[in-house]
PDB file of C-alpha atoms in Angstrom:
ATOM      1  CA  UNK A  20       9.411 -56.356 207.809  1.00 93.00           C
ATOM      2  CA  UNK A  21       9.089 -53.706 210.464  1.00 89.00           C
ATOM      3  CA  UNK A  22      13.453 -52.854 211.021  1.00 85.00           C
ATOM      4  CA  UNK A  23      16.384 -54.150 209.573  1.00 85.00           C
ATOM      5  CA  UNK A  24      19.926 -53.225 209.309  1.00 86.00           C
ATOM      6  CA  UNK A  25      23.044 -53.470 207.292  1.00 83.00           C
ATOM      7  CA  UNK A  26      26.286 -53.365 208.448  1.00 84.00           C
ATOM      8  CA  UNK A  27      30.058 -53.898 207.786  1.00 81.00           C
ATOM      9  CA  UNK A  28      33.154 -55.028 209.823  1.00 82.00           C
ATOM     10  CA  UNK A  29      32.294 -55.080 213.417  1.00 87.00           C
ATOM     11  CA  UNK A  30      34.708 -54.630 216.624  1.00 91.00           C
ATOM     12  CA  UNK A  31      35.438 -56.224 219.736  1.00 90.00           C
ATOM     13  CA  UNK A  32      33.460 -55.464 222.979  1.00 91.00           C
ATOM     14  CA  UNK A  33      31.940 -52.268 221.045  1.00 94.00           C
ATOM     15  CA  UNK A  34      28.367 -52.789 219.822  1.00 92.00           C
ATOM     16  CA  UNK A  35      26.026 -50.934 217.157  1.00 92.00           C
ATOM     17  CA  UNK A  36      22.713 -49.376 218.233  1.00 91.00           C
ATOM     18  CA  UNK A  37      20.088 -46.107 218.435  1.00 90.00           C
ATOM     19  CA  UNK A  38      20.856 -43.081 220.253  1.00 85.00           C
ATOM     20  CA  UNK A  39      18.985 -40.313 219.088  1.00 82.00           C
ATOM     21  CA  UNK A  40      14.757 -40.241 218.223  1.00 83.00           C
ATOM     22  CA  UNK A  41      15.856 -40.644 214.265  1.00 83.00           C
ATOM     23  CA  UNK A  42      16.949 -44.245 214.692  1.00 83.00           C
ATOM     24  CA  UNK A  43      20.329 -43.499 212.766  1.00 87.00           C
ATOM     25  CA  UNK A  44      22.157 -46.218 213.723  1.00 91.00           C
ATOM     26  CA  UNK A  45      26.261 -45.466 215.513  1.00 92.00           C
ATOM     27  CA  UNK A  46      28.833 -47.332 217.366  1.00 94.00           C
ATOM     28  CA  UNK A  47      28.447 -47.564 220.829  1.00 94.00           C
ATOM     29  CA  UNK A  48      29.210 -48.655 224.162  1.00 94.00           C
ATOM     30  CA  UNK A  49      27.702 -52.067 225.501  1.00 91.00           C
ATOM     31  CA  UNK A  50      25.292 -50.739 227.711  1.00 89.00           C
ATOM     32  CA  UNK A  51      22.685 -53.611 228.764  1.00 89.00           C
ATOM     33  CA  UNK A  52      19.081 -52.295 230.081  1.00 90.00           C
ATOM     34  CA  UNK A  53      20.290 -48.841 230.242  1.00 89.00           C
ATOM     35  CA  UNK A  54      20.055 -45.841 226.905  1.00 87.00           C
ATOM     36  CA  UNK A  55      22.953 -46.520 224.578  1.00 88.00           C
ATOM     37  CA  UNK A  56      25.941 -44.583 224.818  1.00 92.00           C
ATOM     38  CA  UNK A  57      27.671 -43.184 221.524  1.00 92.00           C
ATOM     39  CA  UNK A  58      31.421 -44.139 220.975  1.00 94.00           C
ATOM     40  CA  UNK A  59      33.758 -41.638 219.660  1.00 94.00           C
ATOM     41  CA  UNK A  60      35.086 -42.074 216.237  1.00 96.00           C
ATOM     42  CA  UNK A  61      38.651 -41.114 214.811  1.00 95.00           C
ATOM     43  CA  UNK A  62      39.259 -39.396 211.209  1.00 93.00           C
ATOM     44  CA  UNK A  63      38.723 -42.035 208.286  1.00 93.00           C
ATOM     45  CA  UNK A  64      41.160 -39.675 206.391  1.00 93.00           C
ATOM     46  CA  UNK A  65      44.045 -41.464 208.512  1.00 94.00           C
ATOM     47  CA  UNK A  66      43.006 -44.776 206.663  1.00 96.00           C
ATOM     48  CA  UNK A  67      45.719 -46.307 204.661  1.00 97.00           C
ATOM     49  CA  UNK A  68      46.018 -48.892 202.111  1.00 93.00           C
ATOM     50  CA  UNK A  69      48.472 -51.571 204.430  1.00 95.00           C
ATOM     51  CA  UNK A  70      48.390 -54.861 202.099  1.00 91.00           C
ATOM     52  CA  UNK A  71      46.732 -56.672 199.301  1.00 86.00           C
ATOM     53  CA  UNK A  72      47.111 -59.713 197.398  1.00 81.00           C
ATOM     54  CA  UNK A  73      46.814 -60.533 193.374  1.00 79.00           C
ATOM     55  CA  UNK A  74      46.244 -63.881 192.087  1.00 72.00           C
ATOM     56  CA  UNK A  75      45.161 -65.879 195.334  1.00 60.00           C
ATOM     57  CA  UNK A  76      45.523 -69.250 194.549  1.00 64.00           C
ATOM     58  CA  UNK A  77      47.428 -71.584 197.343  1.00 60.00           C
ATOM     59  CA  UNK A  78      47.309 -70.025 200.572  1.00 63.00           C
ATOM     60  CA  UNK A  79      44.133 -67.881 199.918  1.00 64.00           C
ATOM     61  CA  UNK A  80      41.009 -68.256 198.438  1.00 65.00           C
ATOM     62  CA  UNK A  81      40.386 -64.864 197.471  1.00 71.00           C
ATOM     63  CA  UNK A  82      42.695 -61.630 196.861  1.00 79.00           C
ATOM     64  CA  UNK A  83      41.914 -58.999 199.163  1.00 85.00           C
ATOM     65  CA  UNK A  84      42.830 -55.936 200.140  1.00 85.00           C
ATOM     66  CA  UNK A  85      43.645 -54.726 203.524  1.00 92.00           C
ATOM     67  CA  UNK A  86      43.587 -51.010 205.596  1.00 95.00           C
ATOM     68  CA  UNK A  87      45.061 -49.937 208.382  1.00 97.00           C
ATOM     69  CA  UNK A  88      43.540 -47.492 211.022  1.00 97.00           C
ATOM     70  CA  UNK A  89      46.619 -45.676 212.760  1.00 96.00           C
ATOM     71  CA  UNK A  90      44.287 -43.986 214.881  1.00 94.00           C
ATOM     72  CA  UNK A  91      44.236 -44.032 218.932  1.00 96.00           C
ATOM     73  CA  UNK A  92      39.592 -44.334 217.460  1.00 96.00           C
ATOM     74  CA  UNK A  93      38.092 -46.436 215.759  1.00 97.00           C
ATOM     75  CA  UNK A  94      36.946 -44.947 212.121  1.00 96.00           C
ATOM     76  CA  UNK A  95      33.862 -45.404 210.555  1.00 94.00           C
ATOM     77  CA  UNK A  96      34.115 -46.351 206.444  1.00 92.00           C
ATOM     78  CA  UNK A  97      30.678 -46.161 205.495  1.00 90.00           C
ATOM     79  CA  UNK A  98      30.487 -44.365 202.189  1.00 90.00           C
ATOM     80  CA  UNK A  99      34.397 -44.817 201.246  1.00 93.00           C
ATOM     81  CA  UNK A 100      35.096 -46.504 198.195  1.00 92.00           C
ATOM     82  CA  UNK A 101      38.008 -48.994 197.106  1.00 89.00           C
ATOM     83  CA  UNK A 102      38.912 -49.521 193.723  1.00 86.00           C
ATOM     84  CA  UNK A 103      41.436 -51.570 191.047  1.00 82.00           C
ATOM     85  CA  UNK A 104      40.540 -48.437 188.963  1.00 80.00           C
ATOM     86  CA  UNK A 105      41.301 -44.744 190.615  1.00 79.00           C
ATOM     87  CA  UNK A 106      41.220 -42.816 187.579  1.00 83.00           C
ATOM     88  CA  UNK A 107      38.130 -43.355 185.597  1.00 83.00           C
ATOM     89  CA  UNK A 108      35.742 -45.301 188.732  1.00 82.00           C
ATOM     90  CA  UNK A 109      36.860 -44.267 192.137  1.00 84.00           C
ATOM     91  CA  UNK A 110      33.428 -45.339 193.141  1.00 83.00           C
ATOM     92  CA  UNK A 111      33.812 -48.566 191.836  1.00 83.00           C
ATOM     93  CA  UNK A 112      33.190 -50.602 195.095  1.00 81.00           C
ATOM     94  CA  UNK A 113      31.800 -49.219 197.639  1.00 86.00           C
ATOM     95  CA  UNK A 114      31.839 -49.772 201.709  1.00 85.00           C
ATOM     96  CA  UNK A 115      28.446 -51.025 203.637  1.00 83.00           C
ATOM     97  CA  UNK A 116      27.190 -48.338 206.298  1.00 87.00           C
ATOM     98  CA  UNK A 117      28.367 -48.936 209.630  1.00 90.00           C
ATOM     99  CA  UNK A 118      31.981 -50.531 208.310  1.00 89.00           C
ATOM    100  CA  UNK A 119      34.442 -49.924 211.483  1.00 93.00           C
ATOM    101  CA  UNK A 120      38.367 -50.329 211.814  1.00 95.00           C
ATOM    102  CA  UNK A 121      39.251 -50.697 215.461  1.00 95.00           C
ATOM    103  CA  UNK A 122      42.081 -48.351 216.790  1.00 96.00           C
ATOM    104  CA  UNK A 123      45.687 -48.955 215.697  1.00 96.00           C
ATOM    105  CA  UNK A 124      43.530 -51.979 213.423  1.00 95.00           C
ATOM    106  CA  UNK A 125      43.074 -53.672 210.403  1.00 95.00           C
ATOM    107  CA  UNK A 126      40.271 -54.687 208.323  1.00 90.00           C
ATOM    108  CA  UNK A 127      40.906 -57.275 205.391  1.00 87.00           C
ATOM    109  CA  UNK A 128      37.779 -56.600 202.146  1.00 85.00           C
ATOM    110  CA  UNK A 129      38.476 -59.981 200.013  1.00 81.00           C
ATOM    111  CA  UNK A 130      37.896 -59.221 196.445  1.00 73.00           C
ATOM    112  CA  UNK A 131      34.977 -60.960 194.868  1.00 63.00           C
ATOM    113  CA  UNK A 132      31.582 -60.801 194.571  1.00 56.00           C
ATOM    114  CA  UNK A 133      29.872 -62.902 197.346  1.00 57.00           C
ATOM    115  CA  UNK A 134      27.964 -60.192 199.068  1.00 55.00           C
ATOM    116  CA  UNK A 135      29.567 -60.630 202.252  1.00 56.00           C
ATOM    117  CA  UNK A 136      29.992 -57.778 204.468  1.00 52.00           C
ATOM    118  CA  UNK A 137      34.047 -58.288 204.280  1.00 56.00           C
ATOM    119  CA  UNK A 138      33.821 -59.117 200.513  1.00 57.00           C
ATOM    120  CA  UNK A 139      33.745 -56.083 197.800  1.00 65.00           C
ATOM    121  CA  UNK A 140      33.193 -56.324 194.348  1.00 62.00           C
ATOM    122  CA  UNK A 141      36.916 -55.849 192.733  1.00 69.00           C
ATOM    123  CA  UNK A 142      38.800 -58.373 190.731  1.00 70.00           C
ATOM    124  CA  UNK A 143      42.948 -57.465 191.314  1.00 68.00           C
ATOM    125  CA  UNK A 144      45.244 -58.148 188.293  1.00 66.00           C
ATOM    126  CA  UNK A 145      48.110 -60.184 188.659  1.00 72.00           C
ATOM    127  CA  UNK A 146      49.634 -57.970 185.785  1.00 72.00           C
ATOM    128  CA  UNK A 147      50.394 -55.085 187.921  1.00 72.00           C
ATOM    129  CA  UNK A 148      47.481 -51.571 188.384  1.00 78.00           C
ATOM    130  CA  UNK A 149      46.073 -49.420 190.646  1.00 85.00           C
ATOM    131  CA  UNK A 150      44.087 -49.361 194.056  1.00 88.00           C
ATOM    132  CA  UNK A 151      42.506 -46.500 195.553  1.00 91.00           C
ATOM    133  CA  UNK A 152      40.727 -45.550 198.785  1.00 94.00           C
ATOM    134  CA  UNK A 153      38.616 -42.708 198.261  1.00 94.00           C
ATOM    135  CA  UNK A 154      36.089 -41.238 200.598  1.00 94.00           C
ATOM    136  CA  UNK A 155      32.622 -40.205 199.605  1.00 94.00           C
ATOM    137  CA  UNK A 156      32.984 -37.464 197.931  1.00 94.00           C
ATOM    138  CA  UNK A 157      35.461 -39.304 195.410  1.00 93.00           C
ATOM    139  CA  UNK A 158      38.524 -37.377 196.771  1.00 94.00           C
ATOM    140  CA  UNK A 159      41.896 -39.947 196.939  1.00 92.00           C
ATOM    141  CA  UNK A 160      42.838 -40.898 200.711  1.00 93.00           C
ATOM    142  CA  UNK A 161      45.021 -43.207 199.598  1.00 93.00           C
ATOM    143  CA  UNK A 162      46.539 -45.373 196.529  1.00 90.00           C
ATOM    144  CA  UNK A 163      49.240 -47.889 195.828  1.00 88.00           C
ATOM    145  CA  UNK A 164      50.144 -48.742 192.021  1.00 83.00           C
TER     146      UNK A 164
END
């Protein structure tokens, strides 16, 4: 293996690549044949907890949880965590590096376990609890009971 990459929720028209001699990878610009150009980001802090469903049965095949960037940028959740438990694991599940909400967007996280990059590892009770956003230093940005 000589490079590889891992990566979250991608956007529309925007594409991921190098910029700078460390090779961190960053959302850019589409910019065939010609150096990469870095796209602004927007505060993750903005990020809210818009949606989620418990007990997916009929209409879905997985609960999930959804957020909502109500940003004029996209925001980049790499590091943020979700869980069904905000007081005792706030880290529980956390979000793949280069994990983007487009601007005024949404990004859906089904809750299982299939390693997907829009799957995280939560299981939502249908008996009512908790769901936190936290970012990565494990302060809450958000949380619905």
């Amino acid at each position: 293996l000589i490079d590889s990459v891992t990566f979250g929720h991608q956007l529309p028209d925007l594409s991921i690549g190098r910029t700078d001699p460390d090779g961190r990878w960053r959302l850019t610009i589409p910019t065939f044949g010609q150096a990469n150009v870095i796209q602004g980001l927007g505060d993750p802090a903005a990020v809210r907890i818009n949606e989620w469903l418990a007990g997916a049965e009929v209409l879905f095949v997985h609960d999930f949880i959804e957020l909502f960037n109500p940003s004029d940028w996209p925001v980049d959740l790499a590091g943020y965590y979700l869980t069904d438990n905000p007081t005792s694991q706030p880290d529980k599940a956390e979000m793949r590096p280069l994990n983007f909400i487009s601007p005024w967007g949404f990004a859906v996280f089904e809750a299982n376990d299939d390693g997907k990059p829009e799957h995280i590892s939560l299981g939502l009770s249908t008996d009512g609890e908790m769901i936190g956003l936290f970012d990565p230093d494990r302060d809450v940005m958000d949380r619905v009971i």
